[in-house]
Amino acid sequence: MWIKFLESKENKFLNSFKSFKNEFEVYCKQEGFYLFGIIDKVLFKDNKIIIVDYKTDNILESQIKTRGEKYLSQLNFYALILNRIYPLFSEIEIRIIFLKYPNKPFIKMFTKKDENRIKSALNDLIFSIRNNNYSVNLDYCSQCIFSANHNRCIASVQSANTATNNK
């Protein structure tokens, strides 16, 4: 897979940037918590930042968009942190490169709307953590690695069994 990527037009494009950071660790403080991430690659040019994330998923080409959207919360999180670290950059682009299809990157611009939504979601999450209020998102069970046969939440079943056994 990496050889295919190394020979790709996308790799040539990424290597055309003079200013970049690989395995870039980013931190910032939000509501008394420290946000942290390690970004595969960050490119800087003029007033634009490009976040690059490599994925080794074994998917069909027709699944690039759908799978890319599943990773957006991770990349939007990185974009939020970079936006705070580098406020003078006016554009942030997200590029997810599935190594199986290196010349078909999933690309999305990080917008002010995304920033506000992510900030709000993070603040809600921090508030919930501080108040020991944890919830299970049962709508995600079909895609979660902790579901039995992708249709039943193991954590939810364990929690129900534990509650029953404690009676």
Short mmCIF file of C-alpha atoms in Angstrom, two decimals:
data_model
loop_
_atom_site.label_atom_id
_atom_site.label_comp_id
_atom_site.label_asym_id
_atom_site.label_seq_id
_atom_site.Cartn_x
_atom_site.Cartn_y
_atom_site.Cartn_z
CA MET A 1 0.00 0.00 0.00
CA TRP A 2 2.75 2.46 0.92
CA ILE A 3 4.54 1.85 -2.39
CA LYS A 4 1.35 2.73 -4.25
CA PHE A 5 1.13 5.93 -2.19
CA LEU A 6 4.79 6.84 -2.66
CA GLU A 7 4.34 6.65 -6.44
CA SER A 8 1.09 8.64 -6.44
CA LYS A 9 0.33 12.15 -7.68
CA GLU A 10 -1.04 12.91 -4.22
CA ASN A 11 2.33 12.19 -2.62
CA LYS A 12 4.02 14.45 -5.17
CA PHE A 13 1.51 17.19 -4.31
CA LEU A 14 2.13 16.81 -0.56
CA ASN A 15 5.89 16.85 -1.07
CA SER A 16 5.65 20.11 -3.01
CA PHE A 17 5.10 22.04 0.23
CA LYS A 18 8.21 23.56 1.76
CA SER A 19 6.70 24.15 5.20
CA PHE A 20 5.30 21.06 6.94
CA LYS A 21 5.37 18.98 10.09
CA ASN A 22 5.09 15.18 10.34
CA GLU A 23 3.63 13.40 13.38
CA PHE A 24 2.84 16.84 14.75
CA GLU A 25 1.74 16.86 18.40
CA VAL A 26 -0.77 19.61 19.14
CA TYR A 27 -2.18 20.78 22.47
CA CYS A 28 -4.53 23.46 23.70
CA LYS A 29 -6.59 24.15 26.80
CA GLN A 30 -10.40 24.08 26.68
CA GLU A 31 -12.54 24.64 29.78
CA GLY A 32 -9.76 23.46 32.10
CA PHE A 33 -9.00 20.33 30.02
CA TYR A 34 -6.07 19.86 27.71
CA LEU A 35 -6.91 18.78 24.19
CA PHE A 36 -4.22 16.72 22.52
CA GLY A 37 -3.69 15.07 19.17
CA ILE A 38 -0.95 13.71 16.94
CA ILE A 39 -1.50 14.70 13.33
CA ASP A 40 0.10 12.58 10.60
CA LYS A 41 1.12 15.60 8.52
CA VAL A 42 0.40 19.33 8.54
CA LEU A 43 1.24 21.56 5.57
CA PHE A 44 1.50 25.36 5.71
CA LYS A 45 1.29 27.69 2.73
CA ASP A 46 0.35 31.35 2.60
CA ASN A 47 -2.81 31.64 4.73
CA LYS A 48 -3.75 27.96 4.51
CA ILE A 49 -3.16 24.89 6.67
CA ILE A 50 -3.70 21.41 5.27
CA ILE A 51 -4.21 18.55 7.71
CA VAL A 52 -3.32 15.16 6.23
CA ASP A 53 -4.37 11.88 7.78
CA TYR A 54 -3.38 8.52 6.30
CA LYS A 55 -5.78 5.58 6.62
CA THR A 56 -5.09 1.92 5.89
CA ASP A 57 -8.75 0.87 5.77
CA ASN A 58 -9.50 -1.96 3.37
CA ILE A 59 -12.45 -0.35 1.59
CA LEU A 60 -13.94 -0.20 -1.87
CA GLU A 61 -13.35 2.95 -3.89
CA SER A 62 -17.08 3.66 -3.69
CA GLN A 63 -16.76 3.85 0.13
CA ILE A 64 -14.19 6.67 0.26
CA LYS A 65 -16.71 9.45 0.92
CA THR A 66 -18.72 7.50 3.51
CA ARG A 67 -15.62 6.30 5.35
CA GLY A 68 -14.00 9.73 5.15
CA GLU A 69 -17.04 11.27 6.83
CA LYS A 70 -16.65 8.79 9.71
CA TYR A 71 -13.20 10.23 10.42
CA LEU A 72 -14.29 13.87 10.24
CA SER A 73 -14.78 14.27 13.99
CA GLN A 74 -11.12 13.30 14.54
CA LEU A 75 -9.87 15.69 11.84
CA ASN A 76 -12.22 18.50 12.88
CA PHE A 77 -10.81 18.11 16.41
CA TYR A 78 -7.30 18.58 15.00
CA ALA A 79 -8.49 21.56 12.96
CA LEU A 80 -10.01 23.18 16.05
CA ILE A 81 -6.71 22.88 17.91
CA LEU A 82 -4.66 24.18 14.95
CA ASN A 83 -7.09 27.06 14.50
CA ARG A 84 -6.36 28.13 18.08
CA ILE A 85 -2.59 27.64 17.77
CA TYR A 86 -2.33 29.43 14.40
CA PRO A 87 -5.06 32.11 14.40
CA LEU A 88 -3.47 34.05 11.52
CA PHE A 89 -4.21 31.24 9.05
CA SER A 90 -7.62 31.85 7.50
CA GLU A 91 -8.18 28.45 5.83
CA ILE A 92 -7.90 24.90 7.08
CA GLU A 93 -8.30 22.00 4.69
CA ILE A 94 -8.72 18.39 5.79
CA ARG A 95 -7.34 15.62 3.55
CA ILE A 96 -7.89 11.97 4.39
CA ILE A 97 -5.79 9.70 2.21
CA PHE A 98 -6.81 6.07 2.05
CA LEU A 99 -3.58 4.36 1.08
CA LYS A 100 -5.45 1.85 -1.05
CA TYR A 101 -6.61 4.79 -3.25
CA PRO A 102 -3.92 7.46 -2.80
CA ASN A 103 -5.02 9.58 -5.77
CA LYS A 104 -8.58 9.90 -4.47
CA PRO A 105 -8.24 11.86 -1.22
CA PHE A 106 -11.31 12.80 0.81
CA ILE A 107 -11.10 16.60 1.07
CA LYS A 108 -13.15 18.98 3.18
CA MET A 109 -12.73 22.57 4.30
CA PHE A 110 -12.98 23.31 8.03
CA THR A 111 -15.51 26.14 8.37
CA LYS A 112 -16.53 28.57 11.10
CA LYS A 113 -19.73 26.52 11.44
CA ASP A 114 -17.61 23.37 12.06
CA GLU A 115 -15.54 25.28 14.61
CA ASN A 116 -18.61 26.42 16.55
CA ARG A 117 -20.19 22.95 16.44
CA ILE A 118 -17.01 21.21 17.64
CA LYS A 119 -16.45 23.77 20.42
CA SER A 120 -20.02 23.32 21.61
CA ALA A 121 -19.78 19.51 21.51
CA LEU A 122 -16.47 19.60 23.42
CA ASN A 123 -17.89 21.92 26.05
CA ASP A 124 -20.90 19.60 26.46
CA LEU A 125 -18.58 16.60 26.75
CA ILE A 126 -16.38 18.32 29.33
CA PHE A 127 -19.47 19.32 31.33
CA SER A 128 -20.70 15.70 31.25
CA ILE A 129 -17.33 14.34 32.38
CA ARG A 130 -17.14 16.81 35.26
CA ASN A 131 -20.62 15.75 36.37
CA ASN A 132 -20.01 12.00 35.93
CA ASN A 133 -22.79 11.91 33.37
CA TYR A 134 -21.94 9.23 30.81
CA SER A 135 -24.33 7.98 28.16
CA VAL A 136 -24.28 5.22 25.58
CA ASN A 137 -24.96 6.12 21.96
CA LEU A 138 -26.97 3.09 20.85
CA ASP A 139 -27.39 4.52 17.32
CA TYR A 140 -23.70 3.80 16.72
CA CYS A 141 -23.83 0.10 17.72
CA SER A 142 -23.92 -1.18 14.15
CA GLN A 143 -20.48 0.35 13.51
CA CYS A 144 -18.88 -0.05 16.93
CA ILE A 145 -16.16 -2.61 17.62
CA PHE A 146 -17.80 -3.28 21.01
CA SER A 147 -21.04 -4.58 19.56
CA ALA A 148 -21.94 -8.23 19.25
CA ASN A 149 -22.55 -8.98 15.57
CA HIS A 150 -22.84 -5.22 14.99
CA ASN A 151 -26.38 -5.08 16.31
CA ARG A 152 -26.13 -5.17 20.11
CA CYS A 153 -24.03 -3.06 22.48
CA ILE A 154 -21.83 -5.26 24.66
CA ALA A 155 -21.23 -2.36 27.08
CA SER A 156 -24.97 -1.79 27.41
CA VAL A 157 -25.63 -5.51 27.96
CA GLN A 158 -22.82 -5.71 30.54
CA SER A 159 -24.16 -2.64 32.33
CA ALA A 160 -27.67 -4.13 32.40
CA ASN A 161 -26.32 -7.48 33.67
CA THR A 162 -24.26 -5.74 36.35
CA ALA A 163 -27.30 -3.74 37.48
CA THR A 164 -29.42 -6.93 37.59
CA ASN A 165 -26.75 -8.86 39.50
CA ASN A 166 -26.38 -6.06 42.06
CA LYS A 167 -30.07 -6.22 43.05
#
